[in-house]
Coordinates of C-alpha atoms and ligand atoms in Angstrom, one line a residue:
M1 CA 97.3 70.5 95.7
N2 CA 97.3 68.1 92.8
K3 CA 99.5 65.7 94.8
A4 CA 97.1 65.9 97.7
D5 CA 94.2 65.2 95.3
S6 CA 96.1 62.2 93.9
E7 CA 96.7 60.8 97.4
R8 CA 93.0 61.2 98.2
M9 CA 92.0 59.3 95.0
G10 CA 94.7 56.7 95.6
G11 CA 93.1 56.2 99.1
T12 CA 89.7 55.6 97.6
L13 CA 91.1 53.1 95.1
E14 CA 92.8 51.1 97.8
N15 CA 89.7 51.3 99.9
I16 CA 87.7 49.6 97.2
G17 CA 90.3 46.9 96.8
F18 CA 92.7 48.0 94.1
E19 CA 96.4 47.5 94.5
W20 CA 99.2 49.8 93.3
S21 CA 100.9 48.5 90.1
E22 CA 104.5 49.4 89.4
D23 CA 103.9 49.1 85.6
P24 CA 101.0 51.0 84.1
N25 CA 100.9 48.5 81.2
Q26 CA 99.9 45.8 83.7
A27 CA 97.2 47.9 85.4
S28 CA 93.5 47.1 85.1
L29 CA 92.6 50.7 85.9
I30 CA 94.5 53.8 85.1
L31 CA 93.6 57.2 86.6
Y32 CA 95.3 60.3 85.3
N33 CA 95.1 63.2 87.7
T34 CA 95.6 66.1 85.3
C35 CA 96.7 69.7 85.4
T36 CA 95.8 72.5 83.1
I37 CA 97.6 75.5 84.6
R38 CA 99.8 75.7 81.5
N39 CA 99.6 74.2 78.0
N40 CA 102.5 71.8 78.5
A41 CA 100.8 70.2 81.4
E42 CA 97.9 69.5 79.2
Q43 CA 100.0 68.0 76.4
K44 CA 101.5 65.5 78.8
L45 CA 98.1 63.8 79.3
Y46 CA 97.6 63.3 75.6
S47 CA 101.0 61.7 75.1
Y48 CA 100.5 59.3 78.1
L49 CA 96.9 58.5 77.1
G50 CA 97.6 57.4 73.5
K51 CA 99.3 54.2 74.5
Q52 CA 96.7 53.1 77.0
V53 CA 93.9 53.8 74.5
K54 CA 95.6 51.4 72.1
R55 CA 95.9 48.8 74.8
K56 CA 92.2 49.1 75.6
H57 CA 91.4 47.9 72.1
N58 CA 92.8 44.5 73.0
Q59 CA 91.8 44.6 76.7
P60 CA 88.3 46.0 76.8
N61 CA 88.3 45.5 80.6
L62 CA 90.9 48.2 81.1
T63 CA 89.3 51.2 82.9
L64 CA 90.5 54.6 81.9
V65 CA 89.8 57.7 84.1
V66 CA 90.8 61.3 83.5
A67 CA 90.5 63.3 86.7
G68 CA 91.6 66.7 87.7
C69 CA 91.6 70.1 86.2
L70 CA 91.9 69.1 82.5
G71 CA 89.1 66.7 83.0
Q72 CA 87.0 69.5 84.4
Q73 CA 88.0 71.9 81.6
E74 CA 87.3 69.5 78.7
G75 CA 84.4 67.5 80.3
E76 CA 82.2 65.8 77.7
D77 CA 84.3 67.0 74.8
L78 CA 87.1 64.8 76.0
L79 CA 84.8 61.8 76.1
R80 CA 83.7 62.6 72.6
R81 CA 87.3 62.9 71.4
I82 CA 88.5 59.8 73.2
P83 CA 85.5 57.5 73.4
E84 CA 87.7 54.8 75.1
L85 CA 87.5 56.8 78.3
D86 CA 85.3 55.5 81.1
L87 CA 85.2 58.4 83.4
V88 CA 86.0 62.1 83.1
M89 CA 85.8 64.0 86.4
G90 CA 86.8 67.4 87.9
P91 CA 88.5 68.1 91.2
Q92 CA 85.3 68.9 93.0
H93 CA 84.2 65.3 92.5
I94 CA 87.2 63.5 94.1
N95 CA 85.2 62.5 97.2
R96 CA 82.7 60.8 94.9
L97 CA 85.2 58.6 93.1
K98 CA 83.9 55.4 94.6
D99 CA 80.3 56.1 93.5
L100 CA 81.4 57.3 90.1
L101 CA 83.5 54.1 89.5
Q102 CA 80.5 52.0 90.6
Q103 CA 78.5 53.6 87.8
V104 CA 81.4 52.8 85.4
F105 CA 81.4 49.1 86.5
D106 CA 77.7 49.1 86.0
G107 CA 78.4 49.7 82.4
N108 CA 78.2 53.5 82.0
Q109 CA 80.4 56.1 80.6
V110 CA 80.5 58.9 83.2
V111 CA 81.2 62.7 83.1
A112 CA 81.3 64.4 86.5
T113 CA 82.0 68.1 86.1
E114 CA 79.0 69.9 87.4
P115 CA 79.7 72.3 90.3
I116 CA 78.8 70.7 93.6
Y117 CA 79.2 71.2 97.4
I118 CA 82.2 69.1 98.4
M119 CA 81.3 66.6 101.1
E120 CA 83.8 65.7 103.8
D121 CA 85.9 62.8 102.8
I122 CA 85.7 59.6 104.8
T123 CA 88.4 57.7 102.9
K124 CA 92.0 57.9 104.1
P125 CA 94.4 59.3 101.5
R126 CA 97.2 57.0 100.3
R127 CA 100.0 59.3 101.3
D128 CA 103.3 59.1 99.5
S129 CA 105.4 60.2 102.5
Q130 CA 105.3 58.6 105.9
V131 CA 106.6 61.8 107.5
T132 CA 104.8 64.8 106.0
A133 CA 101.1 65.1 105.1
W134 CA 99.0 67.5 103.1
V135 CA 95.8 68.9 104.6
N136 CA 93.3 70.8 102.5
V137 CA 91.7 73.7 104.4
I138 CA 90.0 75.5 101.5
Y139 CA 89.0 74.3 98.1
G140 CA 88.5 76.5 95.0
C141 CA 89.3 80.2 94.4
N142 CA 87.2 83.3 94.1
E143 CA 89.9 85.5 92.6
H144 CA 89.8 86.7 89.0
C145 CA 93.5 86.8 88.0
T146 CA 93.2 87.3 84.2
Y147 CA 95.7 84.6 83.2
C148 CA 94.4 81.9 85.5
V149 CA 92.3 78.9 84.8
V150 CA 92.1 77.7 88.4
P151 CA 88.8 79.4 89.4
S152 CA 87.0 77.9 86.4
V153 CA 88.3 74.4 87.1
R154 CA 88.4 74.3 90.9
G155 CA 85.2 76.2 91.5
L156 CA 84.2 78.6 94.2
E157 CA 85.9 78.8 97.6
Q158 CA 84.7 76.3 100.1
S159 CA 86.3 76.2 103.5
R160 CA 86.3 73.0 105.5
T161 CA 85.2 73.5 109.1
P162 CA 87.9 73.9 111.7
E163 CA 86.6 70.8 113.4
A164 CA 86.9 68.6 110.3
I165 CA 90.4 69.9 109.7
K166 CA 91.5 69.3 113.3
K167 CA 90.0 65.8 113.2
E168 CA 92.1 65.0 110.2
I169 CA 95.2 66.3 111.8
W170 CA 94.6 64.1 114.9
E171 CA 94.3 61.1 112.6
I172 CA 97.5 62.1 110.8
A173 CA 99.3 62.5 114.2
R174 CA 98.0 59.1 115.3
Q175 CA 99.6 57.6 112.2
D176 CA 102.9 59.1 113.3
Y177 CA 103.3 61.9 110.8
K178 CA 105.4 64.8 112.0
E179 CA 104.7 67.6 109.6
I180 CA 101.6 68.9 107.9
T181 CA 101.2 71.4 105.1
L182 CA 97.8 73.2 105.1
L183 CA 96.6 73.8 101.5
G184 CA 94.5 76.4 99.7
Q185 CA 94.8 78.3 96.4
N186 CA 94.4 81.4 98.4
I187 CA 94.7 80.3 101.9
D188 CA 94.1 83.7 103.3
A189 CA 90.5 83.4 102.1
Y190 CA 90.0 80.6 104.6
G191 CA 86.8 81.0 106.7
R192 CA 85.2 83.8 104.6
D193 CA 82.4 81.4 103.8
L194 CA 82.0 80.1 107.3
P195 CA 79.4 81.6 109.7
G196 CA 80.4 84.0 112.5
I197 CA 81.8 87.5 112.8
T198 CA 83.9 88.8 115.7
K199 CA 83.3 92.1 117.7
E200 CA 86.1 93.7 115.5
G201 CA 84.1 92.8 112.4
R202 CA 86.3 90.1 111.0
H203 CA 85.4 86.5 110.2
K204 CA 85.4 84.4 113.3
N205 CA 87.3 81.5 111.7
N206 CA 89.9 83.1 109.6
F207 CA 93.2 81.4 108.7
T208 CA 95.1 82.8 111.6
D209 CA 92.4 81.6 114.0
L210 CA 92.7 78.2 112.4
L211 CA 96.4 78.1 113.1
Y212 CA 95.8 78.8 116.8
Y213 CA 93.0 76.2 116.9
I214 CA 95.0 73.3 115.4
H215 CA 98.4 74.1 116.8
D216 CA 98.2 71.9 119.9
V217 CA 97.7 68.5 118.2
P218 CA 100.3 66.3 120.0
G219 CA 102.8 64.5 117.8
I220 CA 102.7 67.1 115.0
E221 CA 106.1 68.9 115.2
R222 CA 105.9 71.2 112.2
I223 CA 103.2 73.1 110.4
R224 CA 103.5 74.7 107.0
F225 CA 101.0 76.3 104.7
A226 CA 100.5 77.5 101.1
T227 CA 99.6 79.6 99.2
S228 CA 99.4 83.2 100.6
H229 CA 98.0 86.0 98.5
P230 CA 99.6 89.4 99.0
R231 CA 96.3 91.1 98.7
Y232 CA 95.0 89.5 101.9
F233 CA 98.2 88.8 103.8
T234 CA 98.0 90.2 107.4
E235 CA 100.4 91.2 110.1
R236 CA 98.3 89.1 112.5
L237 CA 99.3 86.0 110.5
I238 CA 103.0 86.9 110.9
K239 CA 102.6 87.4 114.6
A240 CA 100.9 84.0 114.9
C241 CA 103.9 82.4 113.1
V242 CA 106.2 84.0 115.6
E243 CA 104.1 83.0 118.6
L244 CA 103.3 79.4 117.6
P245 CA 106.5 77.3 117.8
K246 CA 105.4 74.6 115.3
L247 CA 104.9 77.1 112.5
C248 CA 108.0 77.0 110.3
E249 CA 109.7 80.2 109.3
H250 CA 108.8 79.9 105.6
F251 CA 106.3 81.9 103.6
H252 CA 105.2 81.2 100.0
I253 CA 103.8 84.4 98.6
P254 CA 103.5 84.6 94.8
F255 CA 104.0 88.1 93.4
Q256 CA 103.7 87.1 89.7
S257 CA 105.2 90.4 88.4
G258 CA 107.3 93.2 89.8
D259 CA 105.6 95.8 87.6
N260 CA 102.5 97.7 88.7
E261 CA 101.0 98.1 85.2
V262 CA 101.3 94.3 84.6
L263 CA 100.0 93.6 88.1
K264 CA 97.0 95.7 87.3
H265 CA 96.3 93.9 84.0
M266 CA 96.7 90.6 85.9
A267 CA 94.0 91.9 88.4
R268 CA 96.2 90.9 91.3
G269 CA 95.0 93.8 93.5
Y270 CA 98.4 95.0 94.9
T271 CA 101.4 97.0 93.9
H272 CA 105.0 95.9 94.0
N273 CA 105.5 98.3 96.9
K274 CA 102.8 96.6 98.9
Y275 CA 104.5 93.3 98.2
R276 CA 107.9 94.7 99.3
Q277 CA 106.2 96.0 102.5
I278 CA 104.9 92.6 103.3
I279 CA 108.3 91.0 103.0
H280 CA 109.8 93.9 105.0
T281 CA 107.3 93.3 107.8
I282 CA 108.0 89.6 107.8
R283 CA 111.7 90.2 108.1
E284 CA 111.2 92.6 110.9
Y285 CA 109.5 89.9 112.9
M286 CA 111.6 87.0 111.7
P287 CA 114.9 88.1 110.1
D288 CA 115.7 84.6 109.1
A289 CA 112.4 83.7 107.4
A290 CA 112.6 81.9 104.1
I291 CA 110.6 83.5 101.3
S292 CA 109.4 81.8 98.2
A293 CA 107.1 82.9 95.4
D294 CA 105.8 82.3 91.9
A295 CA 106.3 84.6 89.0
I296 CA 105.1 84.7 85.4
V297 CA 107.1 86.2 82.5
G298 CA 105.8 87.3 79.1
F299 CA 102.3 88.3 80.2
P300 CA 100.5 89.8 77.2
G301 CA 101.9 93.3 76.5
E302 CA 104.8 92.9 79.0
T303 CA 107.6 95.2 77.7
E304 CA 111.3 94.6 78.3
K305 CA 111.2 97.4 80.8
Q306 CA 108.3 95.9 82.7
F307 CA 110.1 92.5 82.7
E308 CA 113.1 94.3 84.2
N309 CA 111.0 95.4 87.1
T310 CA 110.4 91.8 87.8
L311 CA 114.2 91.2 87.7
K312 CA 114.6 94.1 90.0
L313 CA 112.1 92.8 92.6
V314 CA 113.9 89.5 92.6
E315 CA 117.2 91.2 92.9
D316 CA 116.0 93.3 95.8
I317 CA 114.1 90.7 97.8
G318 CA 116.4 87.8 97.4
F319 CA 114.1 84.8 97.3
D320 CA 115.1 81.5 98.8
Q321 CA 113.1 79.8 96.0
L322 CA 111.0 81.1 93.0
N323 CA 108.8 79.0 90.8
T324 CA 108.9 80.7 87.4
A325 CA 106.8 80.2 84.3
A326 CA 106.4 81.6 80.8
Y327 CA 102.9 82.9 80.4
S328 CA 100.6 80.4 78.7
P329 CA 97.2 81.4 77.3
R330 CA 94.5 79.4 78.9
P331 CA 91.0 78.7 77.5
G332 CA 88.3 80.9 78.9
T333 CA 90.6 83.4 80.6
P334 CA 90.5 87.1 79.6
A335 CA 94.2 87.5 79.0
A336 CA 94.3 84.7 76.4
L337 CA 92.2 86.9 74.1
W338 CA 94.2 90.1 74.5
D339 CA 96.4 91.8 71.9
G340 CA 100.1 91.9 72.6
Q341 CA 100.7 88.1 73.0
L342 CA 104.5 87.7 73.0
R343 CA 106.4 85.3 70.9
E344 CA 107.7 82.1 72.5
E345 CA 111.3 83.1 71.9
V346 CA 110.7 86.3 73.9
K347 CA 109.0 84.5 76.7
N348 CA 111.7 81.8 76.9
D349 CA 114.5 84.3 76.8
R350 CA 113.0 86.2 79.7
L351 CA 112.3 83.0 81.6
Q352 CA 116.0 82.0 81.2
R353 CA 117.3 85.3 82.4
L354 CA 114.9 85.3 85.4
N355 CA 115.9 81.7 86.2
H356 CA 119.6 82.6 86.1
L357 CA 119.0 85.4 88.6
V358 CA 116.9 83.2 90.8
A359 CA 119.7 80.6 91.1
L360 CA 122.2 83.3 91.9
K361 CA 120.0 84.8 94.6
A362 CA 119.1 81.4 96.0
A363 CA 122.8 80.6 96.3
E364 CA 123.4 83.8 98.1
R365 CA 120.5 83.1 100.5
S366 CA 121.9 79.6 101.2
Q367 CA 125.2 81.1 102.4
R368 CA 123.6 82.1 105.7
Y369 CA 123.2 78.5 106.6
M370 CA 126.9 77.7 106.3
G371 CA 128.3 76.4 109.6
R372 CA 125.0 76.8 111.3
I373 CA 123.1 74.1 113.2
E374 CA 119.8 73.4 111.5
E375 CA 116.9 71.4 112.7
V376 CA 116.1 68.8 109.9
L377 CA 113.1 66.6 109.7
V378 CA 114.3 63.4 108.0
E379 CA 112.0 62.2 105.3
Y380 CA 113.7 59.6 103.1
Q381 CA 116.9 57.9 101.9
N382 CA 118.9 59.7 99.2
P383 CA 118.2 57.5 96.2
K384 CA 121.5 58.5 94.7
D385 CA 123.6 57.8 97.8
K386 CA 122.2 55.2 100.2
T387 CA 124.5 56.3 103.0
Q388 CA 122.7 59.6 103.1
V389 CA 119.3 60.7 104.4
V390 CA 117.3 63.7 103.1
G391 CA 115.1 66.1 105.0
R392 CA 114.3 69.8 105.1
N393 CA 115.2 72.5 107.5
R394 CA 112.5 74.8 108.9
G395 CA 113.2 77.2 106.0
N396 CA 112.3 74.3 103.6
R397 CA 115.8 73.8 102.2
L398 CA 116.5 70.2 101.2
T399 CA 119.3 69.0 103.5
F400 CA 121.5 65.9 103.0
F401 CA 123.6 64.1 105.6
T402 CA 125.1 60.7 106.4
G403 CA 122.8 58.5 108.4
D404 CA 120.7 55.4 108.6
I405 CA 117.2 55.9 107.3
S406 CA 115.7 53.1 109.4
E407 CA 116.9 54.9 112.5
L408 CA 116.3 58.5 111.5
K409 CA 113.1 58.6 109.4
G410 CA 110.6 61.0 111.0
K411 CA 113.1 62.3 113.5
L412 CA 114.1 65.9 114.0
V413 CA 117.9 66.0 113.9
N414 CA 120.3 68.8 114.5
V415 CA 122.7 69.0 111.6
R416 CA 125.8 71.2 111.2
I417 CA 125.8 72.6 107.7
T418 CA 129.1 72.0 105.9
E419 CA 128.2 72.7 102.3
V420 CA 125.7 74.9 100.6
R421 CA 124.2 75.0 97.1
A422 CA 121.5 77.2 95.6
F423 CA 118.6 74.9 96.5
S424 CA 120.1 72.4 98.9
L425 CA 122.5 71.9 101.8
T426 CA 124.8 69.1 103.1
G427 CA 125.8 68.6 106.7
I428 CA 126.8 66.3 109.5
I429 CA 124.8 65.2 112.5
F430 CA 125.6 67.6 115.4
E431 CA 126.2 65.8 118.7
E432 CA 126.4 68.0 121.8
E433 CA 129.4 67.3 123.9
Ligands
SAH501 N1 96.7 80.3 93.9 C1 98.1 80.5 93.8 C2 98.7 79.7 92.7 C3 97.9 79.3 91.5 S1 98.6 78.4 90.2 C4 98.4 82.0 93.6 O1 97.5 82.8 93.5 O2 99.5 82.4 93.6 C5 100.3 78.3 90.5 C6 101.1 79.3 89.7 O3 101.0 79.0 88.3 C7 100.7 80.7 89.8 O4 101.2 81.3 90.9 C8 101.3 81.3 88.5 O5 102.6 81.8 88.7 C9 101.3 80.1 87.5 N2 100.3 80.3 86.5 C10 99.0 80.4 86.6 N3 98.4 80.6 85.4 C11 99.4 80.7 84.5 C12 99.4 80.9 83.1 N4 98.3 81.1 82.4 N5 100.7 80.9 82.5 C13 101.8 80.8 83.2 N6 101.8 80.6 84.5 C14 100.6 80.5 85.2
SF4_502 FE1 94.7 81.6 90.0 FE2 94.7 84.1 91.1 FE3 93.2 82.2 92.2 FE4 95.8 82.0 92.4 S1 94.5 83.6 93.3 S2 94.4 80.4 91.9 S3 96.5 82.8 90.5 S4 92.9 83.1 90.2

């Protein structure tokens, strides 16, 4: 989501006449799109910013912007601490960037962090890829996970209308993109805030309905989405993924912990059994589906035994990919104030043990691709070996094979897999006889 936000802000900057600079030390404007999900993300900003603040003392025309979740969290305080900043803005104000910069160029120092209704964006994002594109479908998050800063920095849920989303996808297809990834912090919440209830009593425009509604846009070959929340995940969504050919067989469903007591303290609203059931149902419909997730180790009060329940879940499910993190206390979140905060050594030890298991299981999962013919959407040239191109299979595994990027970029290619690693595959183009 942060990448998608950066692309939208990059689009606005281009639109008002800025050009991309390869060297930040030559740039006349620097915009940091920040993250505050964990403390180390926060520290990165301060280390980057120091140098530019010094440069500004000699070049007063340098414009410095802090956008994103850290900007939202710190707001005016940040401006007070670093008076060299020109603009501090939160993620809800991205579509206002042009106006905010105008205020800066008029000589003001600006803070834009108040909650607002997000207006539809008319600027085109400056997309990094020419093959795959992000599409926001719902902003914000109404959950109250006790460790998480997202709701306080990204605000309340706000769904874009199905029409606005489809219009953006048409535009993306017109520009020859082949794959879209629909984005929401809790994508299953899509539509709850839009009008209309069906005869069965559900929201008229829920996420599954949206998939049916956007599926037919010609030119788009693949559709992905993230993030699913186990509490709201439905069988109807799985069925839609089976029925709709462009939907890739990949689900990203964070579980956070494999222990019921910890899940309760996290306020996640499900048990590990419910989670296992979801994965079981997915595999009944789609035996080959790739499953990825996020998990946190070292939540306040987490015992060794509770951590082992997370290991057990990972062992049992066999994830294709897992994003892992050591718990980081975040300002304004309930869990940050609780007793039972664990030492960094304990958290890091658990993180390493979990990562070790994740890599083993991912390598096991990769085995199933060996010798198979996989459909790969080619995205870019391998920077480390220019004779190779890189893409992903439908299960989202990075796949390398020999080929000419100028010929293959954006193409769906059948590749016979000849080598598998934990998180990537290598193969050769498969030519039918
Ligand atoms: N909305 C998604 C993801 C939100 S943030 C969801 O509900 O799953 C992405 C991931 O960061 C989370 O899934 C979680 O694993 C991790 N995370 C969030 N807050 C954290 C914290 N305080 N410490 C460590 N990891 C955290
Ligand atoms: Fe954070 Fe929970 Fe919302 Fe995900 S669902 S963004 S973890 S509060």
